[in-house]
Every structure is written in structure tokens, then in C-alpha cells.
Coordinates of N, CA, C and O in Angstrom, one line a residue:
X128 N 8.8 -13.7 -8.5 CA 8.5 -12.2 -8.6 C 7.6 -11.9 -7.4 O 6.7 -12.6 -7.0
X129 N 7.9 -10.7 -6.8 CA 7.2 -10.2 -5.8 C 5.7 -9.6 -6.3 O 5.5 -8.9 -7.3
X130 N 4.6 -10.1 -5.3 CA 3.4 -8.9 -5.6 C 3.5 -7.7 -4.9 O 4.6 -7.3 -4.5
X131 N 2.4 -7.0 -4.8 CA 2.3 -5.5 -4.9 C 0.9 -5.4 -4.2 O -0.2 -5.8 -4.6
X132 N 1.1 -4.6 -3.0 CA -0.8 -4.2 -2.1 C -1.1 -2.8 -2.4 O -0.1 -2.4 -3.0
X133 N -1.5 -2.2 -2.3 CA -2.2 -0.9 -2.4 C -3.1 -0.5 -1.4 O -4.0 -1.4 -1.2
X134 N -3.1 0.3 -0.9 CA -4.2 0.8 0.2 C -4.3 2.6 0.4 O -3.6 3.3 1.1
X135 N -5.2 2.9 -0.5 CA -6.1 4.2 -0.3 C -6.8 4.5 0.4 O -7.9 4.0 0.4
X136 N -6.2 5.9 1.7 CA -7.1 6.4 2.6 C -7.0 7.7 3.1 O -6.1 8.6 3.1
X137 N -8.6 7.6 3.4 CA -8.5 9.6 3.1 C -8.0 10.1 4.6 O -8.8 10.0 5.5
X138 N -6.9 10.6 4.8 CA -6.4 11.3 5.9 C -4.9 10.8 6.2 O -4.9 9.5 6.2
X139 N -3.9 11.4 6.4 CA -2.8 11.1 6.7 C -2.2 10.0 8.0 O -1.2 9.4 8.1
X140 N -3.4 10.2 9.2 CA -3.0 9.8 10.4 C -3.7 7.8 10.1 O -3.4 6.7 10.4
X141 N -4.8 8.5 9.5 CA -5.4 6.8 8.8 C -4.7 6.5 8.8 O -4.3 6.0 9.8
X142 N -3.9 6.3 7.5 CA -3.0 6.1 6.6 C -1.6 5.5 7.2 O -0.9 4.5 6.7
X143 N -1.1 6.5 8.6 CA -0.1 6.1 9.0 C -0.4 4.6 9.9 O 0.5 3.7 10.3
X144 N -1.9 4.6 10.1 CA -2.1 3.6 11.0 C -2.2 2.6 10.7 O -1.9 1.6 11.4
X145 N -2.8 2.7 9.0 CA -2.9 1.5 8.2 C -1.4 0.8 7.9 O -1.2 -0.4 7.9
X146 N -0.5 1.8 7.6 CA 0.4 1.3 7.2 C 1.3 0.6 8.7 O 2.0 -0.5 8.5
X147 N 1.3 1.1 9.6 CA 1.9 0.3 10.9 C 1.2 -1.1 11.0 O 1.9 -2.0 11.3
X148 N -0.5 -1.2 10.8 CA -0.5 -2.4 10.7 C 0.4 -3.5 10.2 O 1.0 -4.4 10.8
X149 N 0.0 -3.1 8.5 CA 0.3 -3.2 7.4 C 1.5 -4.5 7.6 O 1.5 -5.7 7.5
X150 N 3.0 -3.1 8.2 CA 4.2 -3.8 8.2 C 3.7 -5.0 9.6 O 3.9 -6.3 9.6
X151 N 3.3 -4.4 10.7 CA 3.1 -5.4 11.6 C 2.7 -7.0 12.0 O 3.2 -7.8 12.8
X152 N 1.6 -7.0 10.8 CA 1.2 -8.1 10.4 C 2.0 -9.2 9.7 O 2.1 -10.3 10.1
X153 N 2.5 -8.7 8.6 CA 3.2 -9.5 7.4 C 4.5 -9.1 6.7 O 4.8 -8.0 6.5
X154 N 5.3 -10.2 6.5 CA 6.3 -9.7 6.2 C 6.4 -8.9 4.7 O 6.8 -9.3 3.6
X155 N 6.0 -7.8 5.0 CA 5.9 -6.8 3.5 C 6.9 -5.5 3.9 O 7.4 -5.4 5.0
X156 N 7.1 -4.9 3.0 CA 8.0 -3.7 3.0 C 7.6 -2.9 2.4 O 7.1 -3.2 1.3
X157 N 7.6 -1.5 2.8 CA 7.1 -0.2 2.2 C 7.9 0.5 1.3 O 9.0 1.0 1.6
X158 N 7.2 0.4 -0.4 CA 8.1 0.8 -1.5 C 7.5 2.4 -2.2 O 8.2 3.1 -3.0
X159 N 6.5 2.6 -1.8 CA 5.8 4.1 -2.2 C 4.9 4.5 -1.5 O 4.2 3.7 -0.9
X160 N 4.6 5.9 -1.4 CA 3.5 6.8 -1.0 C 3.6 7.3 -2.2 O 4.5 7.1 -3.0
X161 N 2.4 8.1 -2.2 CA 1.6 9.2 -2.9 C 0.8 9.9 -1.8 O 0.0 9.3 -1.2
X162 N 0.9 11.2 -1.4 CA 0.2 12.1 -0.8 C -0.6 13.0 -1.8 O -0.1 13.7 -2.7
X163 N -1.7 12.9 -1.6 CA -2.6 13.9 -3.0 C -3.1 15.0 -1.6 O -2.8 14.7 -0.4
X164 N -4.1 16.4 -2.2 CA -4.8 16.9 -1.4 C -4.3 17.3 -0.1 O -5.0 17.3 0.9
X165 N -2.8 17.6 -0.1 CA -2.1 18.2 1.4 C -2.1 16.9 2.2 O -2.0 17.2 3.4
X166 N -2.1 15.9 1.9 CA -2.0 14.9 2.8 C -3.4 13.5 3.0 O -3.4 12.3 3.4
X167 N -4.5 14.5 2.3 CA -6.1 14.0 2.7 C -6.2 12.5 2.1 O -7.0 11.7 2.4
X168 N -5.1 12.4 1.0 CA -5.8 11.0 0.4 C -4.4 10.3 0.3 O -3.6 10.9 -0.5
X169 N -4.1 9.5 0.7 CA -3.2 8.8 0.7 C -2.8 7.5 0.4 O -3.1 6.6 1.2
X170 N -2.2 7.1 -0.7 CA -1.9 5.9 -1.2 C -0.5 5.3 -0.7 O 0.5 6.0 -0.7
X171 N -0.5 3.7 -0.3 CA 0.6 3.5 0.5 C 0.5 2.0 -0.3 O -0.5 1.2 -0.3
X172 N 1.9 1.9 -0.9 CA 2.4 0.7 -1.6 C 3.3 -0.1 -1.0 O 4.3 0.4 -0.5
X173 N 3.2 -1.6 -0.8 CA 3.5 -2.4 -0.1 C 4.1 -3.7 -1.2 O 3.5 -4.0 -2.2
X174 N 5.2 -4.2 -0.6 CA 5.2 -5.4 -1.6 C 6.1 -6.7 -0.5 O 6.8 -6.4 0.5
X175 N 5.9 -7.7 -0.9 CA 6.1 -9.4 -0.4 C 5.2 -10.5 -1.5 O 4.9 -10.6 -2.7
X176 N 5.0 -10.9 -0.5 CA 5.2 -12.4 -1.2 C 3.1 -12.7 -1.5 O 2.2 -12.4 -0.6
X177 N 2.8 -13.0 -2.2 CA 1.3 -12.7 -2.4 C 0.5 -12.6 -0.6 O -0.1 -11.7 0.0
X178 N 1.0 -14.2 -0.4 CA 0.1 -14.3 1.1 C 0.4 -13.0 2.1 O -0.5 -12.4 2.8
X179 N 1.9 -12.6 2.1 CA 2.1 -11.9 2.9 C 1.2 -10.1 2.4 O 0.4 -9.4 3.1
X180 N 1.6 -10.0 1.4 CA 0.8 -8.9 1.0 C -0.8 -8.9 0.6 O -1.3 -7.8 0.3
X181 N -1.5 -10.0 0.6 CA -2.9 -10.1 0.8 C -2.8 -9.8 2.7 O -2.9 -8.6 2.9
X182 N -2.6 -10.2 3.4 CA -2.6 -10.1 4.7 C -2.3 -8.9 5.6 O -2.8 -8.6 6.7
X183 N -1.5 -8.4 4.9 CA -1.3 -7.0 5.2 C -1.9 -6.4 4.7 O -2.2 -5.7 5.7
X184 N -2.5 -5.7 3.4 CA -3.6 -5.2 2.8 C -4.9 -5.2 3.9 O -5.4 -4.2 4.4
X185 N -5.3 -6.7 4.1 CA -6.7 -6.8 4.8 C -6.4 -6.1 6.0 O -7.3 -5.3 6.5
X186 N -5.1 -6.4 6.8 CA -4.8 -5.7 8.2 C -5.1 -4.4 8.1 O -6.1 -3.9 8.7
X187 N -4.3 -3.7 7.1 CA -4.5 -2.2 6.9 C -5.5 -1.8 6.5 O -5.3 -0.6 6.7
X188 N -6.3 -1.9 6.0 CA -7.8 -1.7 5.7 C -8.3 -1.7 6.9 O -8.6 -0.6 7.3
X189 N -8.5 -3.0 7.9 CA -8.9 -2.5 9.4 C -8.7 -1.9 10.0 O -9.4 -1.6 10.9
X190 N -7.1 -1.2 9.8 CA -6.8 -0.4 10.9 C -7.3 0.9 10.3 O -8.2 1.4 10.9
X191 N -7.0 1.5 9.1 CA -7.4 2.7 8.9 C -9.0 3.3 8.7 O -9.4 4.5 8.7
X192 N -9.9 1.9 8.5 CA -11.1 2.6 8.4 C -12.0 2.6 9.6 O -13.2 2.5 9.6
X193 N -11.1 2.9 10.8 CA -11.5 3.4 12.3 C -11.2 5.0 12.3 O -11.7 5.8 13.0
X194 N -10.0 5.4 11.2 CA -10.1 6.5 11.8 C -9.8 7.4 10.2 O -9.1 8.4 10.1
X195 N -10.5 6.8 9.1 CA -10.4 7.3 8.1 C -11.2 6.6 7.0 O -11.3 5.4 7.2
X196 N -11.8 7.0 5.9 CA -12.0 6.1 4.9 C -11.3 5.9 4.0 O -10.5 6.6 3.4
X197 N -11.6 4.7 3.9 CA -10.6 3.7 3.3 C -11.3 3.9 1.4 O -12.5 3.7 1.1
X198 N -10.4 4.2 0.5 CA -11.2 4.3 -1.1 C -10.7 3.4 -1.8 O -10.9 3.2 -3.0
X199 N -9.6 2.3 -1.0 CA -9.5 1.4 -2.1 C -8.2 0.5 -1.6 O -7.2 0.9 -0.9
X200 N -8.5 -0.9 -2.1 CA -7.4 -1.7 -1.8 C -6.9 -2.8 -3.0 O -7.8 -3.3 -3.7
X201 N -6.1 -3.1 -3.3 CA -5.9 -4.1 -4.1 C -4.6 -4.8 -4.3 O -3.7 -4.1 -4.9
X202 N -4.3 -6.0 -4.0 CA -3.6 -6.9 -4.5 C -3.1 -7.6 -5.7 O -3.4 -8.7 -6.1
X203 N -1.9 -6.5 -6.3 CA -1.3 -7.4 -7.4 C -0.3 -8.5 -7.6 O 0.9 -8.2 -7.7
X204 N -0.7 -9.8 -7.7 CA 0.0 -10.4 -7.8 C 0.9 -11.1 -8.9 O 0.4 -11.8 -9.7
X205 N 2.1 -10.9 -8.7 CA 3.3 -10.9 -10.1 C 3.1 -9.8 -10.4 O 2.4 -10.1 -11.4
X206 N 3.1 -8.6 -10.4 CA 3.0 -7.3 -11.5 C 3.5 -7.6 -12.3 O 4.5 -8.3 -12.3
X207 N 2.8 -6.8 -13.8 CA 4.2 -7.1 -14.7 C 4.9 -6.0 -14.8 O 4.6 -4.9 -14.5
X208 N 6.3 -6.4 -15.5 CA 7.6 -5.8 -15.3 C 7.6 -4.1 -15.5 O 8.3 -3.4 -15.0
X209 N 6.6 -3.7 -16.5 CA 6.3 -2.3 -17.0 C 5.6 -2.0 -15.5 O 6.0 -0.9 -15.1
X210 N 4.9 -2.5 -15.0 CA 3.8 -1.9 -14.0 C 5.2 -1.4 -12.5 O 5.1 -0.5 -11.7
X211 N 6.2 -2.4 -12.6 CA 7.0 -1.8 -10.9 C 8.0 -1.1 -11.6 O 9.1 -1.1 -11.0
X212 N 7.9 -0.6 -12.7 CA 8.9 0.6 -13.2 C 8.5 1.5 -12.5 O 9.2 2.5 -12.5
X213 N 7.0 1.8 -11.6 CA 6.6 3.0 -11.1 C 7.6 3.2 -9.9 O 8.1 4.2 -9.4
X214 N 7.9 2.0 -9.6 CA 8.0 1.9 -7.5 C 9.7 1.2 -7.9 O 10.1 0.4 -8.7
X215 N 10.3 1.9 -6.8 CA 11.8 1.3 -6.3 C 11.5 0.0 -5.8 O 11.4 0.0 -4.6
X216 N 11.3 -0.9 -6.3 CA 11.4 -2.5 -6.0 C 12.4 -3.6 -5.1 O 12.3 -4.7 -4.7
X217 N 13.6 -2.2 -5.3 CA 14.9 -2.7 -4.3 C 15.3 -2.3 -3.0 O 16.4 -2.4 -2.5
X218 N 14.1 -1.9 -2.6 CA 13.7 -1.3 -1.2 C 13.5 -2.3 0.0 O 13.2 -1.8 1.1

């Protein structure tokens, strides 16, 4: 089973930056956004293989808290099966 990264940041351009890391780093794939607040807070869902999605997590977190704040990160690993009913998984 695949894990699951999470990365919350306030500003859209952050966000896009975090997430170029993100994929750049590790082999992870982008399965959700959430834009809240016109764009200001942005949640960006990532999934691979634990190592790869711890890695890209920490990447994106560096990149975006240069030019945004960062409210949150987290690494699930295995989700369970009720939890990736949120997110297209076959992405």
C-alpha cells in the first residue's frame, strides 16, 4: 500500500513551489489540492512509497517556507483504506 504526504502553505505561489520540489525530489505523484481563502492556504497531497514521500514532504517544506508559511506537514504511512476514499489514488 502506498503512503500519503501532506503539505500546508499559506499562499498559492509557496505552495506551487513546494510542490515542484516536492515532485522533483522523489518519486511521488500529485493526487489532491485543497485551495481554502481564494488561494491563501493551500493543501497539496502527495503519495509514493514511504521513503519517497517522507523526502519529498521535507523537500517541500524547504522550498515553500522561503516564500510562505508553511502550517503543516505530515506523513501517512499505509493510510487506511477509509482515509484514501478522500483522494483519487489512481492517479
Amino acid at each position: 500500500m502506498e503512503s500519503i504526504g501532506l503539505l500546508e502553505v499559506e499562499g498559492l505561489v509557496a505552495s506551487i513551489e513546494g510542490l515542484d520540489a516536492m515532485l522533483k525530489t522523489a518519486n511521488v505523484r500529485l493526487i489532491h489540492t485543497e485551495k481554502r481563502l481564494g488561494g491563501r492556504l493551500v493543501t497539496i497531497i502527495v503519495a509514493g512509497t514511504v521513503s519517497a514521500v517522507s523526502a519529498a514532504v521535507e523537500a517541500g517544506e524547504a522550498a515553500a517556507s522561503v516564500l510562505g508559511k508553511v502550517y503543516g506537514t505530515e506523513v501517512i504511512a499505509n493510510p487506511h483504506e477509509e482515509v484514501t476514499k478522500f483522494f483519487d489514488m489512481s492517479k
